[in-house]
mmCIF file of C-alpha atoms in Angstrom:
data_model
loop_
_atom_site.group_PDB
_atom_site.id
_atom_site.type_symbol
_atom_site.label_atom_id
_atom_site.label_comp_id
_atom_site.label_asym_id
_atom_site.label_seq_id
_atom_site.Cartn_x
_atom_site.Cartn_y
_atom_site.Cartn_z
ATOM 1 C CA UNK A 150 63.912 53.236 55.528
ATOM 2 C CA UNK A 151 64.007 56.719 56.931
ATOM 3 C CA UNK A 152 66.222 58.977 54.880
ATOM 4 C CA UNK A 153 66.405 56.660 51.854
ATOM 5 C CA UNK A 154 66.108 58.364 48.509
ATOM 6 C CA UNK A 155 65.709 56.711 45.101
ATOM 7 C CA UNK A 156 66.167 58.374 41.716
ATOM 8 C CA UNK A 157 64.802 56.780 38.561
ATOM 9 C CA UNK A 158 65.393 57.957 35.012
ATOM 10 C CA UNK A 159 63.886 56.952 31.678
ATOM 11 C CA UNK A 160 60.464 56.244 30.176
ATOM 12 C CA UNK A 161 57.720 55.942 32.757
ATOM 13 C CA UNK A 162 59.859 57.530 35.456
ATOM 14 C CA UNK A 163 58.069 59.511 38.128
ATOM 15 C CA UNK A 164 61.267 61.071 39.418
ATOM 16 C CA UNK A 165 62.498 61.317 42.979
ATOM 17 C CA UNK A 166 60.763 59.066 45.566
ATOM 18 C CA UNK A 167 60.944 59.861 49.274
ATOM 19 C CA UNK A 168 59.522 58.138 52.326
ATOM 20 C CA UNK A 169 60.125 59.170 55.926
ATOM 21 C CA UNK A 170 59.114 55.814 57.431
ATOM 22 C CA UNK A 171 55.442 56.586 57.927
ATOM 23 C CA UNK A 172 52.518 58.057 56.012
ATOM 24 C CA UNK A 173 52.248 58.484 52.264
ATOM 25 C CA UNK A 174 55.042 58.039 49.763
ATOM 26 C CA UNK A 175 55.777 61.198 47.815
ATOM 27 C CA UNK A 176 57.013 60.723 44.247
ATOM 28 C CA UNK A 177 57.874 63.595 41.968
ATOM 29 C CA UNK A 178 56.099 65.992 44.334
ATOM 30 C CA UNK A 179 52.863 63.960 44.226
ATOM 31 C CA UNK A 180 51.413 61.595 46.820
ATOM 32 C CA UNK A 181 51.236 58.030 45.524
ATOM 33 C CA UNK A 182 48.641 55.562 46.704
ATOM 34 C CA UNK A 183 45.090 54.387 46.220
ATOM 35 C CA UNK A 184 42.735 57.243 45.518
ATOM 36 C CA UNK A 185 38.944 57.276 45.652
ATOM 37 C CA UNK A 186 38.964 57.341 41.855
ATOM 38 C CA UNK A 187 41.410 54.424 41.631
ATOM 39 C CA UNK A 188 40.237 51.055 40.285
ATOM 40 C CA UNK A 189 41.043 49.148 43.493
ATOM 41 C CA UNK A 190 38.961 51.505 45.624
ATOM 42 C CA UNK A 191 36.110 51.481 43.092
ATOM 43 C CA UNK A 192 36.128 47.666 42.984
ATOM 44 C CA UNK A 193 35.869 47.555 46.786
ATOM 45 C CA UNK A 194 33.035 50.072 46.831
ATOM 46 C CA UNK A 195 31.104 48.061 44.202
ATOM 47 C CA UNK A 196 31.608 44.844 46.174
ATOM 48 C CA UNK A 197 30.417 46.555 49.349
ATOM 49 C CA UNK A 198 27.279 47.797 47.588
ATOM 50 C CA UNK A 199 26.502 44.240 46.453
ATOM 51 C CA UNK A 200 26.781 42.839 49.970
ATOM 52 C CA UNK A 201 24.373 45.331 51.582
ATOM 53 C CA UNK A 202 21.218 43.182 51.020
ATOM 54 C CA UNK A 203 22.886 40.371 52.980
ATOM 55 C CA UNK A 204 23.418 42.514 56.097
ATOM 56 C CA UNK A 205 21.131 43.449 58.949
ATOM 57 C CA UNK A 206 20.282 47.098 59.659
ATOM 58 C CA UNK A 207 23.118 47.631 62.151
ATOM 59 C CA UNK A 208 25.755 46.211 59.818
ATOM 60 C CA UNK A 209 24.335 48.206 56.896
ATOM 61 C CA UNK A 210 24.656 51.427 58.916
ATOM 62 C CA UNK A 211 28.244 50.530 59.858
ATOM 63 C CA UNK A 212 29.133 49.707 56.255
ATOM 64 C CA UNK A 213 27.537 52.959 55.025
ATOM 65 C CA UNK A 214 29.655 54.994 57.436
ATOM 66 C CA UNK A 215 32.809 53.132 56.406
ATOM 67 C CA UNK A 216 32.079 53.472 52.670
ATOM 68 C CA UNK A 217 31.826 57.231 52.938
ATOM 69 C CA UNK A 218 35.061 57.379 54.900
ATOM 70 C CA UNK A 219 36.967 55.046 52.527
ATOM 71 C CA UNK A 220 36.008 57.175 49.546
ATOM 72 C CA UNK A 221 37.210 60.374 51.237
ATOM 73 C CA UNK A 222 40.260 59.119 53.185
ATOM 74 C CA UNK A 223 43.685 60.195 51.938
ATOM 75 C CA UNK A 224 45.788 58.614 54.690
ATOM 76 C CA UNK A 225 46.940 55.128 53.726
ATOM 77 C CA UNK A 226 46.975 53.921 57.345
ATOM 78 C CA UNK A 227 43.523 55.278 58.195
ATOM 79 C CA UNK A 228 42.109 53.792 54.966
ATOM 80 C CA UNK A 229 43.707 50.447 55.892
ATOM 81 C CA UNK A 230 41.830 50.487 59.214
ATOM 82 C CA UNK A 231 38.539 51.285 57.486
ATOM 83 C CA UNK A 232 39.056 48.527 54.935
ATOM 84 C CA UNK A 233 39.797 46.047 57.697
ATOM 85 C CA UNK A 234 36.644 47.116 59.513
ATOM 86 C CA UNK A 235 34.411 46.509 56.496
ATOM 87 C CA UNK A 236 36.264 43.237 55.781
ATOM 88 C CA UNK A 237 35.347 41.998 59.248
ATOM 89 C CA UNK A 238 31.681 42.677 58.594
ATOM 90 C CA UNK A 239 31.972 40.962 55.202
ATOM 91 C CA UNK A 240 33.565 37.922 56.809
ATOM 92 C CA UNK A 241 30.545 37.541 59.069
ATOM 93 C CA UNK A 242 28.279 37.554 55.981
ATOM 94 C CA UNK A 243 29.799 34.241 54.877
ATOM 95 C CA UNK A 244 30.034 33.420 51.169
ATOM 96 C CA UNK A 245 28.275 36.667 50.204
ATOM 97 C CA UNK A 246 31.151 38.597 51.747
ATOM 98 C CA UNK A 247 33.927 36.904 49.763
ATOM 99 C CA UNK A 248 33.974 39.508 46.934
ATOM 100 C CA UNK A 249 34.432 42.280 49.526
ATOM 101 C CA UNK A 250 37.293 40.401 51.156
ATOM 102 C CA UNK A 251 38.938 39.774 47.767
ATOM 103 C CA UNK A 252 38.616 43.458 46.771
ATOM 104 C CA UNK A 253 39.916 44.572 50.176
ATOM 105 C CA UNK A 254 42.900 42.234 49.874
ATOM 106 C CA UNK A 255 43.685 43.600 46.401
ATOM 107 C CA UNK A 256 43.425 47.181 47.658
ATOM 108 C CA UNK A 257 45.714 46.534 50.599
ATOM 109 C CA UNK A 258 48.250 44.836 48.335
ATOM 110 C CA UNK A 259 47.964 41.404 49.819
#
């Protein structure tokens, strides 16, 4: 997709969209993607908070480190890795981890 350029006009248009084949997509001069304030990220953070009582101390510490990083991360690829990391911990928590996995899947667009 390197070098592709799309122009959109009309209501709701963000303008010119460019992607170089890696990293963030830039639309109308602004980076597009999930932000810490976005609903998908907030849903994941809430689900993670709810799973904490079901985790042992080591997993809680790991999740705490990941939560802080997810909220601050601006790189889509690095955030994807963090979300996968916390999803793995949630998977080990069994049924209690399902809301985290669902929120992670929604955030990652799957």
